[in-house]
mmCIF file of C-alpha atoms and ligand atoms in Angstrom:
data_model
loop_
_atom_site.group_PDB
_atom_site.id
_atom_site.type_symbol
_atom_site.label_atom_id
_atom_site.label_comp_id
_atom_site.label_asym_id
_atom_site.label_seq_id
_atom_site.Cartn_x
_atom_site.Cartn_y
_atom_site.Cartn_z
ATOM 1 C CA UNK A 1 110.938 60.012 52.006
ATOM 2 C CA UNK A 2 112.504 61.700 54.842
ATOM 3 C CA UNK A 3 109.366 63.981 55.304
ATOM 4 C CA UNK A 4 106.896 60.534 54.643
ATOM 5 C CA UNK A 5 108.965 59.468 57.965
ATOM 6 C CA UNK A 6 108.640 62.038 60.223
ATOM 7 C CA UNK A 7 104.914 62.748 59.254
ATOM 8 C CA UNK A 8 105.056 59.322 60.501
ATOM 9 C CA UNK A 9 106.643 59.639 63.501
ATOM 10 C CA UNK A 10 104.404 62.307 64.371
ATOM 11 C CA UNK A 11 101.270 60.545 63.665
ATOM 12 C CA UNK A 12 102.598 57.610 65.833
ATOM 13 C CA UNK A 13 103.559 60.069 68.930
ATOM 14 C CA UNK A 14 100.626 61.705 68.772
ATOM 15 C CA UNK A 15 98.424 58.270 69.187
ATOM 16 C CA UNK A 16 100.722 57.911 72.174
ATOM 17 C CA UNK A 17 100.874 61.373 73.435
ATOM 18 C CA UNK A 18 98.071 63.152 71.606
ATOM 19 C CA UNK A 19 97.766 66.490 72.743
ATOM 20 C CA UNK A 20 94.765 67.864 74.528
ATOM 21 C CA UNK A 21 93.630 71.519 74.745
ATOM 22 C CA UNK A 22 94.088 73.339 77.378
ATOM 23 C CA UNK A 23 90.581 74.778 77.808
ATOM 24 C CA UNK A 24 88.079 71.781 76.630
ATOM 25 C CA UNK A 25 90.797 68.981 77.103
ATOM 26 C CA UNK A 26 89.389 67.285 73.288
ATOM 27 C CA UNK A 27 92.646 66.104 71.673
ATOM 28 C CA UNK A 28 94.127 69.090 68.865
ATOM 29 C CA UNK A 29 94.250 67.902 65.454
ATOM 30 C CA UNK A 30 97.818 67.344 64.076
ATOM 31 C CA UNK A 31 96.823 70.585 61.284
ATOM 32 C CA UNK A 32 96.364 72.977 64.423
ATOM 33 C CA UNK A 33 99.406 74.811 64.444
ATOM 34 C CA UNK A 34 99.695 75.566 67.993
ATOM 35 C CA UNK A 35 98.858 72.039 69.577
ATOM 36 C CA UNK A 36 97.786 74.152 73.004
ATOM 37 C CA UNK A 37 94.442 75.670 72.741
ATOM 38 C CA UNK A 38 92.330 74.183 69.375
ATOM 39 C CA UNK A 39 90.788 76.176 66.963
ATOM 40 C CA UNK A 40 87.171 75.725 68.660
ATOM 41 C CA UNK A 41 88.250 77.030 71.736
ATOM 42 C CA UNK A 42 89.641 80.397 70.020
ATOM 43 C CA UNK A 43 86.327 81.236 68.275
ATOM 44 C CA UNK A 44 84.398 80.759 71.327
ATOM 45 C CA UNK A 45 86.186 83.244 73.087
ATOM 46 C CA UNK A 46 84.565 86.284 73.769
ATOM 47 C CA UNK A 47 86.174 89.509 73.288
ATOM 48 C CA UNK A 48 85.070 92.772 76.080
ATOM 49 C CA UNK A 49 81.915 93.927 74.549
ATOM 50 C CA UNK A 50 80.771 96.977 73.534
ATOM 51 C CA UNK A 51 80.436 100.109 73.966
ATOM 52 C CA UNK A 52 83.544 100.484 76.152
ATOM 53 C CA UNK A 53 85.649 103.140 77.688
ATOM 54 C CA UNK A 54 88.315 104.146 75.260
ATOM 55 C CA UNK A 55 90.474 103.978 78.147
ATOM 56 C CA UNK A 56 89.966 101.395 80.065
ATOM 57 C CA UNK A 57 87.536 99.288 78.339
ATOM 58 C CA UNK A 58 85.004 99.107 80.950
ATOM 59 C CA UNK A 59 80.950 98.283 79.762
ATOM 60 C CA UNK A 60 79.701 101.573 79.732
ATOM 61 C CA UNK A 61 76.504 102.272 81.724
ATOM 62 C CA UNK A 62 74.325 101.687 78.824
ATOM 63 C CA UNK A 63 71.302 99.306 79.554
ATOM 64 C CA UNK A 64 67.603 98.725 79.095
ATOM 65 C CA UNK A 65 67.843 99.875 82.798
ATOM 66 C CA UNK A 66 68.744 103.451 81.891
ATOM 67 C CA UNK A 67 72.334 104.727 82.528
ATOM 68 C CA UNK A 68 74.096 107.982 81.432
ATOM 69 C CA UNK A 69 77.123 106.426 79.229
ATOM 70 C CA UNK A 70 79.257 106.961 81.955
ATOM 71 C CA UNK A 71 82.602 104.741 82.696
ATOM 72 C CA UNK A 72 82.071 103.403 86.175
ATOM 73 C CA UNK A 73 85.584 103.109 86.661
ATOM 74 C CA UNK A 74 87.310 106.209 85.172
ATOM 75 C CA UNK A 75 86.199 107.999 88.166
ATOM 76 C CA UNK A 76 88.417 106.235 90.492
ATOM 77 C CA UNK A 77 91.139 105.933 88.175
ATOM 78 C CA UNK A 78 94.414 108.086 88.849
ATOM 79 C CA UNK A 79 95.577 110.416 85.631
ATOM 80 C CA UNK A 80 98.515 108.726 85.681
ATOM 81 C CA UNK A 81 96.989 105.262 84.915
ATOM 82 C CA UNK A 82 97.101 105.681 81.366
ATOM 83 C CA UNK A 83 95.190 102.471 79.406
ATOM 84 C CA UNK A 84 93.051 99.353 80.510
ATOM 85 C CA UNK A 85 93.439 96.117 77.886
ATOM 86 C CA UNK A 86 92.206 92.757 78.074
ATOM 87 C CA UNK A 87 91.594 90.666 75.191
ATOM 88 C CA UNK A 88 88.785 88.329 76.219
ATOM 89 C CA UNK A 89 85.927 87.859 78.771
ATOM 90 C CA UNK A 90 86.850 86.012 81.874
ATOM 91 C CA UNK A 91 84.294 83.110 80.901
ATOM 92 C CA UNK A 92 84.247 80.234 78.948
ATOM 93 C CA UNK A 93 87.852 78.922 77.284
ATOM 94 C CA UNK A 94 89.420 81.980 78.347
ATOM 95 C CA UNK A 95 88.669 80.601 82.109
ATOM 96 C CA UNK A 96 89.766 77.497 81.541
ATOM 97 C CA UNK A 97 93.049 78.613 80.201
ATOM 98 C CA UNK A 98 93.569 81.081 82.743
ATOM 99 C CA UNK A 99 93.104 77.653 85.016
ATOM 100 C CA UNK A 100 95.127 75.783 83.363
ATOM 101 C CA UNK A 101 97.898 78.341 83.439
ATOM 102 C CA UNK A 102 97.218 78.825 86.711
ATOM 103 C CA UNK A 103 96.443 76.114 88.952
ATOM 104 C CA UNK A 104 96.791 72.643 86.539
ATOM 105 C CA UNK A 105 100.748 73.596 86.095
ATOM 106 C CA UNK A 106 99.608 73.762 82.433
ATOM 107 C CA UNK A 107 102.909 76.908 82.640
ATOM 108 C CA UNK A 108 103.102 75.801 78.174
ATOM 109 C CA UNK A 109 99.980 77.586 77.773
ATOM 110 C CA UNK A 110 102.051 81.105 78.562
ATOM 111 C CA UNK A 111 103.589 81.189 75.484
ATOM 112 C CA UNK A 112 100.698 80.943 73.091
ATOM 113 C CA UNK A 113 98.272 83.646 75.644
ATOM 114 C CA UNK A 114 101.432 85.400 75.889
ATOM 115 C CA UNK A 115 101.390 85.771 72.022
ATOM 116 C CA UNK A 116 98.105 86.598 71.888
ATOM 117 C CA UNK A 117 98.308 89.347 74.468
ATOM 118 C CA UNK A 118 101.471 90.814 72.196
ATOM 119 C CA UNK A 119 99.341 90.935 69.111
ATOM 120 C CA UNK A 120 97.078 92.945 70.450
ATOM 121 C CA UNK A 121 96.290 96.458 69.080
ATOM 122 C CA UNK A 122 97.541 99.134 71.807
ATOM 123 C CA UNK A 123 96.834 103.124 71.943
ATOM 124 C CA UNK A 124 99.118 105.200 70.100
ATOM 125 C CA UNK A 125 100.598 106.362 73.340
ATOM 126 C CA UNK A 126 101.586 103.001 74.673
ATOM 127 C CA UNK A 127 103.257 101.806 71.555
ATOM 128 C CA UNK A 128 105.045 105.230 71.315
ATOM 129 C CA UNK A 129 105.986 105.374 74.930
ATOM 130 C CA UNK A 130 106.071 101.658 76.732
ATOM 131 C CA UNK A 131 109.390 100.096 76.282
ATOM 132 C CA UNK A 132 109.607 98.181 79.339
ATOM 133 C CA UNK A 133 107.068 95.267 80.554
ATOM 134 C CA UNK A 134 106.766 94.395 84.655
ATOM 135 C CA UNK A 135 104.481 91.628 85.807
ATOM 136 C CA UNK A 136 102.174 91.478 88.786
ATOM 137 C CA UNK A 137 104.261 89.690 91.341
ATOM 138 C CA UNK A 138 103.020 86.409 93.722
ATOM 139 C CA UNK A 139 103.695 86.080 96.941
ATOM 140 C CA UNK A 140 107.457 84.131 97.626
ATOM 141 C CA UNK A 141 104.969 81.040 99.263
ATOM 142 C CA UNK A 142 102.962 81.347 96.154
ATOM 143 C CA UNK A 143 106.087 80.900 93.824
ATOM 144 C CA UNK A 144 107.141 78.569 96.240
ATOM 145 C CA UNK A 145 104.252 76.531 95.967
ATOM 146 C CA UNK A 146 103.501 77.238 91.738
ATOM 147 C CA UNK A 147 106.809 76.964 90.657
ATOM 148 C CA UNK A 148 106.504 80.038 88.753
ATOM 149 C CA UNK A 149 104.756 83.166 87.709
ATOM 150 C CA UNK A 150 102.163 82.851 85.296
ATOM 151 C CA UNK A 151 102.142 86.740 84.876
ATOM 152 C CA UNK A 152 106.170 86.989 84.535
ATOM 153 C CA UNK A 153 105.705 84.016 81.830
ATOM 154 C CA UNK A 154 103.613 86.087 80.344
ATOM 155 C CA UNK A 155 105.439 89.369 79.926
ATOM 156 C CA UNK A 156 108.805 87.739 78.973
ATOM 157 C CA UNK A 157 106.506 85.851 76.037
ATOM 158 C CA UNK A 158 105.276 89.726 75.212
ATOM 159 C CA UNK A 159 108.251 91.300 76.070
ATOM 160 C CA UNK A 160 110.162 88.973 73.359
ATOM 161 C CA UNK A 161 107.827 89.386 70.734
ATOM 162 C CA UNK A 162 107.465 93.329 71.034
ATOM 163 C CA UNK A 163 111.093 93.996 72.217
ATOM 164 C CA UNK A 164 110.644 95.662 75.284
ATOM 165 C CA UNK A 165 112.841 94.935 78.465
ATOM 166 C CA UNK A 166 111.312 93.220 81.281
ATOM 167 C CA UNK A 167 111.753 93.724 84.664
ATOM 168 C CA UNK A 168 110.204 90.915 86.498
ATOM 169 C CA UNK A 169 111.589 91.671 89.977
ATOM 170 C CA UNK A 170 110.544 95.351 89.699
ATOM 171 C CA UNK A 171 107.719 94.632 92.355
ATOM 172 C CA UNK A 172 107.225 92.360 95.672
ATOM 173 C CA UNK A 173 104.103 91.774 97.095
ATOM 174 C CA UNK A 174 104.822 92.251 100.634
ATOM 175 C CA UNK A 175 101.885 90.899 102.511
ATOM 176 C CA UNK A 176 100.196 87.363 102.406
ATOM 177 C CA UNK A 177 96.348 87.861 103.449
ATOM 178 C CA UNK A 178 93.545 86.141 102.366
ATOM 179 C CA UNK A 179 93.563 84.370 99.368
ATOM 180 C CA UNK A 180 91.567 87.441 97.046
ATOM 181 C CA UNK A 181 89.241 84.855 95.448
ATOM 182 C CA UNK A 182 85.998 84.618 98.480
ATOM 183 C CA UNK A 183 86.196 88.365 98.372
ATOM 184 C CA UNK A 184 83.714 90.918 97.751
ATOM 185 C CA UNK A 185 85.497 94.198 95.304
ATOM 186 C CA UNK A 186 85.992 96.101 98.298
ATOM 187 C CA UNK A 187 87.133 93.605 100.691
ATOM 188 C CA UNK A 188 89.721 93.044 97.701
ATOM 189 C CA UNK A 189 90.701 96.564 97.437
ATOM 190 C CA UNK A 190 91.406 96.912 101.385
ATOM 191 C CA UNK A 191 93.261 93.346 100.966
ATOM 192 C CA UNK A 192 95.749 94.346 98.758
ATOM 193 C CA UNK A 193 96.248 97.828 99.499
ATOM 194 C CA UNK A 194 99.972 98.613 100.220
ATOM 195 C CA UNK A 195 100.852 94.893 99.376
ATOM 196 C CA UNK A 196 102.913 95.725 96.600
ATOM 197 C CA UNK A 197 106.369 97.989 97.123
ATOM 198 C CA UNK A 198 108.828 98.109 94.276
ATOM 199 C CA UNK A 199 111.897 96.449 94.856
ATOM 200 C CA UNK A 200 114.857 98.169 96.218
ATOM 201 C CA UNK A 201 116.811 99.491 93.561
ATOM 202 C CA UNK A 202 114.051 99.259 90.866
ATOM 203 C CA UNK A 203 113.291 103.269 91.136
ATOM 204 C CA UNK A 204 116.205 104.248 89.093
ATOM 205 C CA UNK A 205 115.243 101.705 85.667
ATOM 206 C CA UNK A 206 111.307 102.577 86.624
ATOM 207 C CA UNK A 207 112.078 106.304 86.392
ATOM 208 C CA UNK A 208 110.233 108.776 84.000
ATOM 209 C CA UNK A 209 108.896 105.423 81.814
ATOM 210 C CA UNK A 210 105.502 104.435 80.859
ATOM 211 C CA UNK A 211 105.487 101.428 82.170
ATOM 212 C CA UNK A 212 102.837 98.144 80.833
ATOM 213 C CA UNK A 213 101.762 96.325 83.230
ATOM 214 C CA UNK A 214 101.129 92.728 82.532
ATOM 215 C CA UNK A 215 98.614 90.175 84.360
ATOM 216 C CA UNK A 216 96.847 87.307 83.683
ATOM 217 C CA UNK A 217 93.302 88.284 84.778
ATOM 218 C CA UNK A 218 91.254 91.476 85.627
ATOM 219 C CA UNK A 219 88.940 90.108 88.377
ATOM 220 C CA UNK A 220 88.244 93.648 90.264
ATOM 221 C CA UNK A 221 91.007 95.680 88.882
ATOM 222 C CA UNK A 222 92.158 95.652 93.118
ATOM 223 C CA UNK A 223 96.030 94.162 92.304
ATOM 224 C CA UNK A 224 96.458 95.887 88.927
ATOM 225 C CA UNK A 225 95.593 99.576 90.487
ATOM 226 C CA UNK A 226 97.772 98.614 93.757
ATOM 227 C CA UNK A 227 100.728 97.476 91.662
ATOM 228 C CA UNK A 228 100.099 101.026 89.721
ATOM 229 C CA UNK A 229 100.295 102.831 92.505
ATOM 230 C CA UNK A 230 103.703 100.956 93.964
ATOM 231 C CA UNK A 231 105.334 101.662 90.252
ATOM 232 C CA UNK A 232 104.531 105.200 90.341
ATOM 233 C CA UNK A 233 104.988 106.030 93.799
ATOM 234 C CA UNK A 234 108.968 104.526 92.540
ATOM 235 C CA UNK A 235 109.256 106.710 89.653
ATOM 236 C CA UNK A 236 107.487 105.477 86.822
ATOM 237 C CA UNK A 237 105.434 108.525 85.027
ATOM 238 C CA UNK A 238 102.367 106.565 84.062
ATOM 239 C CA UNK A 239 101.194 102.773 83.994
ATOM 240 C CA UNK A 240 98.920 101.009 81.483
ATOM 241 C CA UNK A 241 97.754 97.505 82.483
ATOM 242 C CA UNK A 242 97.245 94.645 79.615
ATOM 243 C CA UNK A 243 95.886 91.201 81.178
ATOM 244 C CA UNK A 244 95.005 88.198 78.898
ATOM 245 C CA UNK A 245 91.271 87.941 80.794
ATOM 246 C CA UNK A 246 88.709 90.368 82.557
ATOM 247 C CA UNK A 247 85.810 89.984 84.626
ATOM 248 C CA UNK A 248 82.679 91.545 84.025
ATOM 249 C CA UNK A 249 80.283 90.864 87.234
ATOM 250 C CA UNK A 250 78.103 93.903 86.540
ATOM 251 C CA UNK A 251 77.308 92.985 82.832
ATOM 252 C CA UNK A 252 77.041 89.650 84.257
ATOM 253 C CA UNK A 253 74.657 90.669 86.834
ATOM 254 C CA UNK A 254 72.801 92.694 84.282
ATOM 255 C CA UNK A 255 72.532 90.134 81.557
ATOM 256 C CA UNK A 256 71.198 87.728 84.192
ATOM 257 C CA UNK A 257 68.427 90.370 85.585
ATOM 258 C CA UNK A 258 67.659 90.698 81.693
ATOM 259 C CA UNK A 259 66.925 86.921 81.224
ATOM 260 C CA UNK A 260 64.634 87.280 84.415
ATOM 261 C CA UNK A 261 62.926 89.919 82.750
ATOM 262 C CA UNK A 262 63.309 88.755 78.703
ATOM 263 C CA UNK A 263 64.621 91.803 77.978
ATOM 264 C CA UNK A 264 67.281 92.235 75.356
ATOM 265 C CA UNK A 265 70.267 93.905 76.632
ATOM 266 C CA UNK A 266 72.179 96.407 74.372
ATOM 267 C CA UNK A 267 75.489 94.333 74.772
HETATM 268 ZN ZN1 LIG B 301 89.539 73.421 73.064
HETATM 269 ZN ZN1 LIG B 302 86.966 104.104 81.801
#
């Protein structure tokens, strides 16, 4: 009776409040477990396609346009930057999640991309050696303005699940330029060069670790390297980045040359 009540109550809140998805905004069915992101929206998110880079899960440069199988990123990668994850393609639901998270104050949506980042298969060498998380940091007028961190919201949520320790204020980001998103990769990598110094007193936890660092989105891989290079030039012995989202302009670029052309790309 008690359960014939609440179901109740439920059904009658939900009329009221019925929750919408994060990504398409359609109201979640009462069965969907989660209540944040429906069921649709999960199956039409794209995971990186293949074939990758083992290690940092770039498209290799495979296409109907020739290329050698090469990673076009590995070059330019330091030794020491150890792994590359994302779980989905920065398009479609995955977006509009990331926006939600983001800029709609949608900050709920952490836990459940937080959750999905943590279930996420990792090398051998990250889950032997990674037992402490650090997020990219925002700007203090950022913050300000957001309220929060959408990448510290997402390594606690990780953090928790795999129980590593977290250290949230291991980084600063110094400088306020331009915003990153009217720029071209370059003009991205020069903005946020040497914007990101570890905090003082962070060397001595940071020291000797493998350290995974967490962000919401790969756009150009600019911040991500530039906070790698701030945790090891503070101690850390190697860095592997896991965000939630990546961007793929080249295979982008390339699929949209291929519909010119009505050729079938390999991807
Ligand atoms: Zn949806
Ligand atoms: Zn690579």
């Amino acid at each position: 009776m008690r359960h014939r009540i609440s179901q109740l109550v439920t059904g009658v809140l939900d009329l009221v409040f019925a929750p919408t998805c994060v990504a398409c905004r359609q109201v979640i069915s009462t069965s969907d477990p989660e209540r944040i992101v429906c069921a649709v929206c999960w199956v039409r998110s794209h995971p990186l396609p293949v074939p990758r880079c083992e290690r940092c899960w770039s498209p290799l440069r495979l296409s109907p346009f020739g290329g050698d199988g090469s990673c076009p990123l590995c070059p330019s990668l330091r030794p020491a930057i150890r792994f590359v994850r994302s779980i989905y393609r920065l398009d479609g639901p995955p977006r509009e999640m990331v926006h939600s998270l983001k800029y709609r104050g949608w900050h709920s949506a952490a836990r459940i991309i937080g959750e999905r980042m943590a279930s996420m298969d990792l090398p051998g060498e990250v889950e032997r050696e990674v037992g402490m998380v650090v997020p990219v940091p925002l700007t203090s007028a950022r913050w300000r303005q957001r309220g929060y961190n959408q990448a510290a919201l997402l390594a606690t949520r990780i953090a928790e699940i795999r129980g590593w320790s977290i250290h949230d204020s291991a980084l600063s980001r110094s400088r306020s330029r331009t915003s990153q998103t009217t720029l071209h990769p370059e003009e991205r990598r020069a903005n946020v060069a040497g914007a990101f110094t570890a905090q003082h007193g962070a060397a001595e936890r940071l020291a000797g670790r493998h350290i995974l660092l967490v962000d919401d989105v790969w756009t150009t891989g600019a911040t991500s390297l530039a906070c790698a290079d701030a945790l090891l030039a503070a101690g850390a012995r190697a860095v592997s980045v896991l965000t939630f989202a990546r961007a793929l302009p080249d295979l982008e670029r390339q699929q949209r040359r291929a519909e010119l052309l009505r050729v079938p790309t390999s991807y």
